[in-house]
Amino acid sequence: EEGAAGRRGERGDEAPAERGPGAAFHMFVLMEDLLDKLKLLSYEEEALRRHNMRPLSRHYFALPTNPGEQFFMFCTLAAWLISKAGHPFEQPQEYDDPNAVISNVLSELRSF
């Protein structure tokens, strides 16, 4: 039993080199892809200008810089995307309860 638990822990703690040389940079590639897709949807004009927000950098969500700001940006983009998909969704406010906001986002996504 103890040996099995140790093996499970080892598997989850693999160094990036063991997963491949580019694994440590995969999150940056994903963020750049996300940003390209948001630009195709005109997020700067439709979502950011409406809320007087700055455009995202190429690595905005890949690096933890300001979790509160990043969470609010994520919620703003999620609400905008849900509305763009044809489901009316109220824009969360910066000081709303994070658990309630995520619950509302997930509930709306489940209804798709």
Tab-separated table of C-alpha atoms in Angstrom:
chain	number	residue	atom	x	y	z
A	1	GLU	CA	0.000	0.000	0.000
A	2	GLU	CA	2.731	2.447	0.982
A	3	GLY	CA	4.745	1.628	-2.141
A	4	ALA	CA	1.742	2.200	-4.414
A	5	ALA	CA	1.092	5.627	-2.882
A	6	GLY	CA	4.726	6.557	-3.399
A	7	ARG	CA	4.583	5.521	-7.025
A	8	ARG	CA	1.446	7.596	-7.603
A	9	GLY	CA	3.125	10.634	-6.088
A	10	GLU	CA	6.224	10.160	-8.181
A	11	ARG	CA	4.240	10.029	-11.392
A	12	GLY	CA	2.550	13.371	-10.660
A	13	ASP	CA	5.813	15.084	-9.726
A	14	GLU	CA	7.644	14.490	-13.001
A	15	ALA	CA	10.209	17.113	-13.880
A	16	PRO	CA	9.526	19.012	-17.121
A	17	ALA	CA	12.537	17.333	-18.739
A	18	GLU	CA	10.909	13.912	-18.220
A	19	ARG	CA	7.763	15.013	-20.075
A	20	GLY	CA	9.711	16.479	-22.953
A	21	PRO	CA	11.818	19.569	-23.529
A	22	GLY	CA	8.893	21.801	-24.498
A	23	ALA	CA	6.507	20.877	-21.671
A	24	ALA	CA	7.524	23.845	-19.544
A	25	PHE	CA	6.495	26.215	-22.351
A	26	HIS	CA	3.214	24.550	-23.307
A	27	MET	CA	1.148	27.023	-21.261
A	28	PHE	CA	2.664	29.919	-23.223
A	29	VAL	CA	1.697	28.294	-26.515
A	30	LEU	CA	-1.847	27.736	-25.252
A	31	MET	CA	-2.124	31.374	-24.166
A	32	GLU	CA	-0.936	32.615	-27.567
A	33	ASP	CA	-3.514	30.376	-29.268
A	34	LEU	CA	-6.222	31.716	-26.957
A	35	LEU	CA	-5.248	35.290	-27.726
A	36	ASP	CA	-5.330	34.619	-31.486
A	37	LYS	CA	-8.832	33.170	-31.178
A	38	LEU	CA	-10.046	36.088	-29.065
A	39	LYS	CA	-8.671	38.526	-31.647
A	40	LEU	CA	-10.556	36.688	-34.398
A	41	LEU	CA	-13.718	37.279	-32.357
A	42	SER	CA	-12.849	41.015	-32.023
A	43	TYR	CA	-12.599	40.832	-28.240
A	44	GLU	CA	-10.719	44.140	-28.067
A	45	GLU	CA	-13.554	46.095	-29.656
A	46	GLU	CA	-16.503	44.171	-28.255
A	47	ALA	CA	-15.395	43.171	-24.748
A	48	LEU	CA	-12.494	45.316	-23.612
A	49	ARG	CA	-13.556	48.752	-24.808
A	50	ARG	CA	-16.988	48.307	-23.261
A	51	HIS	CA	-15.351	47.751	-19.857
A	52	ASN	CA	-12.433	50.144	-20.378
A	53	MET	CA	-9.841	47.353	-20.024
A	54	ARG	CA	-6.415	46.918	-21.560
A	55	PRO	CA	-5.713	44.214	-24.178
A	56	LEU	CA	-4.180	40.988	-22.943
A	57	SER	CA	-0.479	40.302	-23.320
A	58	ARG	CA	0.697	37.110	-25.007
A	59	HIS	CA	1.363	35.556	-21.606
A	60	TYR	CA	-1.394	37.115	-19.493
A	61	PHE	CA	-2.895	33.910	-18.092
A	62	ALA	CA	0.321	31.855	-18.360
A	63	LEU	CA	2.104	33.761	-15.587
A	64	PRO	CA	0.488	34.438	-12.198
A	65	THR	CA	0.989	38.174	-11.723
A	66	ASN	CA	-2.173	39.595	-10.126
A	67	PRO	CA	-4.656	36.785	-9.374
A	68	GLY	CA	-7.552	39.140	-8.585
A	69	GLU	CA	-7.156	41.061	-11.826
A	70	GLN	CA	-6.621	37.877	-13.838
A	71	PHE	CA	-9.723	36.280	-12.317
A	72	PHE	CA	-11.835	39.335	-13.140
A	73	MET	CA	-10.498	39.365	-16.717
A	74	PHE	CA	-11.293	35.660	-17.045
A	75	CYS	CA	-14.844	36.235	-15.757
A	76	THR	CA	-15.325	39.224	-18.067
A	77	LEU	CA	-14.195	37.195	-21.077
A	78	ALA	CA	-16.292	34.187	-20.040
A	79	ALA	CA	-19.404	36.359	-19.701
A	80	TRP	CA	-18.728	38.003	-23.054
A	81	LEU	CA	-18.203	34.637	-24.791
A	82	ILE	CA	-21.378	33.192	-23.271
A	83	SER	CA	-23.335	36.243	-24.460
A	84	LYS	CA	-21.701	36.021	-27.887
A	85	ALA	CA	-22.871	32.400	-28.086
A	86	GLY	CA	-26.453	33.620	-27.767
A	87	HIS	CA	-27.108	33.083	-24.065
A	88	PRO	CA	-27.779	36.320	-22.177
A	89	PHE	CA	-25.361	36.492	-19.254
A	90	GLU	CA	-24.923	39.290	-16.742
A	91	GLN	CA	-21.436	40.765	-16.618
A	92	PRO	CA	-19.843	39.985	-13.224
A	93	GLN	CA	-18.652	42.918	-11.128
A	94	GLU	CA	-15.125	43.147	-9.777
A	95	TYR	CA	-16.168	42.675	-6.143
A	96	ASP	CA	-18.700	39.861	-6.643
A	97	ASP	CA	-18.150	36.654	-4.701
A	98	PRO	CA	-15.722	34.567	-6.829
A	99	ASN	CA	-17.461	31.295	-5.906
A	100	ALA	CA	-20.825	32.661	-7.004
A	101	VAL	CA	-19.390	33.997	-10.264
A	102	ILE	CA	-17.747	30.677	-11.156
A	103	SER	CA	-20.889	28.805	-10.174
A	104	ASN	CA	-22.951	31.016	-12.497
A	105	VAL	CA	-20.475	30.580	-15.371
A	106	LEU	CA	-20.397	26.798	-14.963
A	107	SER	CA	-24.177	26.605	-14.653
A	108	GLU	CA	-24.609	28.572	-17.859
A	109	LEU	CA	-22.042	26.435	-19.689
A	110	ARG	CA	-23.815	23.246	-18.561
A	111	SER	CA	-27.034	24.584	-20.091
A	112	PHE	CA	-25.359	24.633	-23.511
